[in-house]
């Protein structure tokens, strides 16, 4: 059977999955990504890639102006959809795909049914149907345009699910935001992750050889990930034990949060440091790292603090579990589905700094308990998130959609 995965970027939720399904041999998988994200690496990983060209592009830079207007959000999605339609029409002239799986939030499956062969199953992958993550911090409420953007995204995602034969979401938390009428065609399945072990070689990574190392990591340093809370907890831990070191991995940018319009051009990283009254040199900083380097850094951590506020699923949390890193994390959103409190992690209200400080001190002082938490988390990850097992579960869902 031949499958086509469609996503705006590379790598994506589908990259490792497509490679593993190809390796297992029951499917012949391909990927379609934006030509702006195509790299030589995409052609070397065991998943053949095609590219689509969005119908031109918006003129302004989201990194500089992170808050698109509702009209621009709709335009961006439709420009992606236009490019995807053109590319899929060409591909379907030479390939027959048994199923097409696309990320609905980027317009990957919008209106696609009309150009697919009647026997091709269409699967919509959805995270959250709107901007729920942006609503997770009441300190930064949505304004008028934010509510209109939510309406635009819901219109695209919910219509895409309606047109699809099946929809897949990564968590029950995510699924809860979809209306009752769509529930019968929605399935819950997290993407797979690597359980490969990496060496804890601090010297090779330029990390301090002495002292316990506490980490925060994510694609971005923003409000929905609780970066400001981490900084406050870190300040308190440093006051208790000056030998503790702190590692931060992520871009100084906002992608999912709503703080941009409130900070007058200041990044959330700068805002968090200023509000906590701490210097930048209290932390070791790393930008987004290549995957292998990222996992090697995680292997060096004694503790991760991830006070996550909202979202469908967060790769940082799952990568920490797969790496066996002891965690103090959130009791909100999807996390209670995937980590048992006081066994696989300490789950706390992400806004409760005092509780996170207490739990962090407990794990830093009781290294046996910390190791037990990390081992239990990794054992659960091996059972539920290992890419080989997850690929089999995805295969079952794809067969269901094809039937």
PDB file of N, CA and C in Angstrom, residues 137 139 226-240 272 275-276 305 307 309 328-329 332 348-361:
ATOM      1  N   UNK A 137      -2.826  31.276  29.154  1.00  0.00           N
ATOM      2  CA  UNK A 137      -2.280  32.217  30.140  1.00  0.00           C
ATOM      3  C   UNK A 137      -3.207  33.424  30.241  1.00  0.00           C
ATOM      4  N   UNK A 139      -2.958  35.997  31.843  1.00  0.00           N
ATOM      5  CA  UNK A 139      -2.236  37.268  31.887  1.00  0.00           C
ATOM      6  C   UNK A 139      -2.149  37.929  30.506  1.00  0.00           C
ATOM      7  N   UNK A 226       5.611  27.947  29.870  1.00  0.00           N
ATOM      8  CA  UNK A 226       5.928  28.298  31.247  1.00  0.00           C
ATOM      9  C   UNK A 226       7.374  28.680  31.465  1.00  0.00           C
ATOM     10  N   UNK A 227       8.003  29.295  30.461  1.00  0.00           N
ATOM     11  CA  UNK A 227       9.409  29.650  30.621  1.00  0.00           C
ATOM     12  C   UNK A 227       9.621  30.626  31.770  1.00  0.00           C
ATOM     13  N   UNK A 228       8.703  31.564  31.951  1.00  0.00           N
ATOM     14  CA  UNK A 228       8.834  32.520  33.055  1.00  0.00           C
ATOM     15  C   UNK A 228       8.757  31.832  34.415  1.00  0.00           C
ATOM     16  N   UNK A 229       7.923  30.799  34.518  1.00  0.00           N
ATOM     17  CA  UNK A 229       7.818  30.052  35.771  1.00  0.00           C
ATOM     18  C   UNK A 229       9.120  29.300  36.041  1.00  0.00           C
ATOM     19  N   UNK A 230       9.671  28.702  34.999  1.00  0.00           N
ATOM     20  CA  UNK A 230      10.959  28.024  35.160  1.00  0.00           C
ATOM     21  C   UNK A 230      12.019  28.978  35.699  1.00  0.00           C
ATOM     22  N   UNK A 231      12.072  30.181  35.158  1.00  0.00           N
ATOM     23  CA  UNK A 231      13.079  31.151  35.599  1.00  0.00           C
ATOM     24  C   UNK A 231      12.887  31.481  37.082  1.00  0.00           C
ATOM     25  N   UNK A 232      11.642  31.631  37.502  1.00  0.00           N
ATOM     26  CA  UNK A 232      11.381  31.926  38.912  1.00  0.00           C
ATOM     27  C   UNK A 232      11.777  30.757  39.813  1.00  0.00           C
ATOM     28  N   UNK A 233      11.470  29.542  39.371  1.00  0.00           N
ATOM     29  CA  UNK A 233      11.858  28.366  40.148  1.00  0.00           C
ATOM     30  C   UNK A 233      13.382  28.267  40.205  1.00  0.00           C
ATOM     31  N   UNK A 234      14.042  28.511  39.069  1.00  0.00           N
ATOM     32  CA  UNK A 234      15.506  28.437  39.026  1.00  0.00           C
ATOM     33  C   UNK A 234      16.135  29.440  39.991  1.00  0.00           C
ATOM     34  N   UNK A 235      15.594  30.657  40.045  1.00  0.00           N
ATOM     35  CA  UNK A 235      16.127  31.670  40.980  1.00  0.00           C
ATOM     36  C   UNK A 235      16.049  31.172  42.417  1.00  0.00           C
ATOM     37  N   UNK A 236      14.917  30.569  42.791  1.00  0.00           N
ATOM     38  CA  UNK A 236      14.741  30.055  44.143  1.00  0.00           C
ATOM     39  C   UNK A 236      15.685  28.888  44.426  1.00  0.00           C
ATOM     40  N   UNK A 237      15.883  28.017  43.453  1.00  0.00           N
ATOM     41  CA  UNK A 237      16.793  26.881  43.642  1.00  0.00           C
ATOM     42  C   UNK A 237      18.232  27.363  43.799  1.00  0.00           C
ATOM     43  N   UNK A 238      18.587  28.384  43.032  1.00  0.00           N
ATOM     44  CA  UNK A 238      19.943  28.935  43.117  1.00  0.00           C
ATOM     45  C   UNK A 238      20.181  29.557  44.484  1.00  0.00           C
ATOM     46  N   UNK A 239      19.173  30.176  45.042  1.00  0.00           N
ATOM     47  CA  UNK A 239      19.301  30.762  46.376  1.00  0.00           C
ATOM     48  C   UNK A 239      19.525  29.690  47.433  1.00  0.00           C
ATOM     49  N   UNK A 240      18.941  28.512  47.236  1.00  0.00           N
ATOM     50  CA  UNK A 240      19.085  27.422  48.181  1.00  0.00           C
ATOM     51  C   UNK A 240      20.410  26.686  48.029  1.00  0.00           C
ATOM     52  N   UNK A 272      10.855  37.432  31.022  1.00  0.00           N
ATOM     53  CA  UNK A 272      10.927  36.493  32.139  1.00  0.00           C
ATOM     54  C   UNK A 272      12.133  36.772  33.027  1.00  0.00           C
ATOM     55  N   UNK A 275      11.444  40.114  34.968  1.00  0.00           N
ATOM     56  CA  UNK A 275      10.437  39.964  36.014  1.00  0.00           C
ATOM     57  C   UNK A 275      10.984  39.196  37.217  1.00  0.00           C
ATOM     58  N   UNK A 276      11.840  38.210  36.960  1.00  0.00           N
ATOM     59  CA  UNK A 276      12.410  37.419  38.058  1.00  0.00           C
ATOM     60  C   UNK A 276      13.603  38.101  38.710  1.00  0.00           C
ATOM     61  N   UNK A 305      12.542  20.761  34.444  1.00  0.00           N
ATOM     62  CA  UNK A 305      11.374  21.476  34.960  1.00  0.00           C
ATOM     63  C   UNK A 305      10.622  22.026  33.755  1.00  0.00           C
ATOM     64  N   UNK A 307       7.003  23.519  33.189  1.00  0.00           N
ATOM     65  CA  UNK A 307       5.700  23.967  33.702  1.00  0.00           C
ATOM     66  C   UNK A 307       4.731  24.337  32.577  1.00  0.00           C
ATOM     67  N   UNK A 309       1.601  24.960  30.217  1.00  0.00           N
ATOM     68  CA  UNK A 309       0.265  25.479  30.492  1.00  0.00           C
ATOM     69  C   UNK A 309      -0.806  24.955  29.533  1.00  0.00           C
ATOM     70  N   UNK A 328       9.901  17.550  37.006  1.00  0.00           N
ATOM     71  CA  UNK A 328       8.827  18.280  37.668  1.00  0.00           C
ATOM     72  C   UNK A 328       8.086  18.979  36.543  1.00  0.00           C
ATOM     73  N   UNK A 329       6.836  18.603  36.340  1.00  0.00           N
ATOM     74  CA  UNK A 329       6.119  19.137  35.191  1.00  0.00           C
ATOM     75  C   UNK A 329       4.692  19.498  35.580  1.00  0.00           C
ATOM     76  N   UNK A 332      -1.582  19.929  33.914  1.00  0.00           N
ATOM     77  CA  UNK A 332      -2.598  20.434  32.988  1.00  0.00           C
ATOM     78  C   UNK A 332      -2.463  19.789  31.608  1.00  0.00           C
ATOM     79  N   UNK A 348       2.563  19.247  38.887  1.00  0.00           N
ATOM     80  CA  UNK A 348       2.208  20.400  39.713  1.00  0.00           C
ATOM     81  C   UNK A 348       1.379  21.386  38.905  1.00  0.00           C
ATOM     82  N   UNK A 349       0.598  22.194  39.621  1.00  0.00           N
ATOM     83  CA  UNK A 349      -0.016  23.351  38.970  1.00  0.00           C
ATOM     84  C   UNK A 349       1.125  24.208  38.415  1.00  0.00           C
ATOM     85  N   UNK A 350       1.159  24.461  37.109  1.00  0.00           N
ATOM     86  CA  UNK A 350       2.307  25.169  36.537  1.00  0.00           C
ATOM     87  C   UNK A 350       2.479  26.590  37.055  1.00  0.00           C
ATOM     88  N   UNK A 351       1.441  27.173  37.632  1.00  0.00           N
ATOM     89  CA  UNK A 351       1.571  28.526  38.174  1.00  0.00           C
ATOM     90  C   UNK A 351       2.029  28.532  39.633  1.00  0.00           C
ATOM     91  N   UNK A 352       2.143  27.353  40.255  1.00  0.00           N
ATOM     92  CA  UNK A 352       2.508  27.253  41.668  1.00  0.00           C
ATOM     93  C   UNK A 352       4.029  27.121  41.793  1.00  0.00           C
ATOM     94  N   UNK A 353       4.696  28.255  41.925  1.00  0.00           N
ATOM     95  CA  UNK A 353       6.161  28.262  42.002  1.00  0.00           C
ATOM     96  C   UNK A 353       6.636  27.555  43.263  1.00  0.00           C
ATOM     97  N   UNK A 354       5.975  27.806  44.392  1.00  0.00           N
ATOM     98  CA  UNK A 354       6.402  27.203  45.659  1.00  0.00           C
ATOM     99  C   UNK A 354       6.409  25.681  45.579  1.00  0.00           C
ATOM    100  N   UNK A 355       5.342  25.112  45.037  1.00  0.00           N
ATOM    101  CA  UNK A 355       5.257  23.654  44.937  1.00  0.00           C
ATOM    102  C   UNK A 355       6.351  23.107  44.028  1.00  0.00           C
ATOM    103  N   UNK A 356       6.608  23.777  42.920  1.00  0.00           N
ATOM    104  CA  UNK A 356       7.643  23.286  42.005  1.00  0.00           C
ATOM    105  C   UNK A 356       9.044  23.390  42.619  1.00  0.00           C
ATOM    106  N   UNK A 357       9.253  24.405  43.412  1.00  0.00           N
ATOM    107  CA  UNK A 357      10.528  24.512  44.129  1.00  0.00           C
ATOM    108  C   UNK A 357      10.675  23.342  45.100  1.00  0.00           C
ATOM    109  N   UNK A 358       9.621  23.059  45.877  1.00  0.00           N
ATOM    110  CA  UNK A 358       9.687  21.967  46.855  1.00  0.00           C
ATOM    111  C   UNK A 358       9.937  20.629  46.173  1.00  0.00           C
ATOM    112  N   UNK A 359       9.205  20.375  45.089  1.00  0.00           N
ATOM    113  CA  UNK A 359       9.363  19.103  44.383  1.00  0.00           C
ATOM    114  C   UNK A 359      10.741  18.998  43.723  1.00  0.00           C
ATOM    115  N   UNK A 360      11.239  20.095  43.219  1.00  0.00           N
ATOM    116  CA  UNK A 360      12.568  20.087  42.596  1.00  0.00           C
ATOM    117  C   UNK A 360      13.647  19.788  43.626  1.00  0.00           C
ATOM    118  N   UNK A 361      13.553  20.446  44.790  1.00  0.00           N
ATOM    119  CA  UNK A 361      14.521  20.205  45.865  1.00  0.00           C
ATOM    120  C   UNK A 361      14.468  18.735  46.286  1.00  0.00           C
TER     121      UNK A 361
END
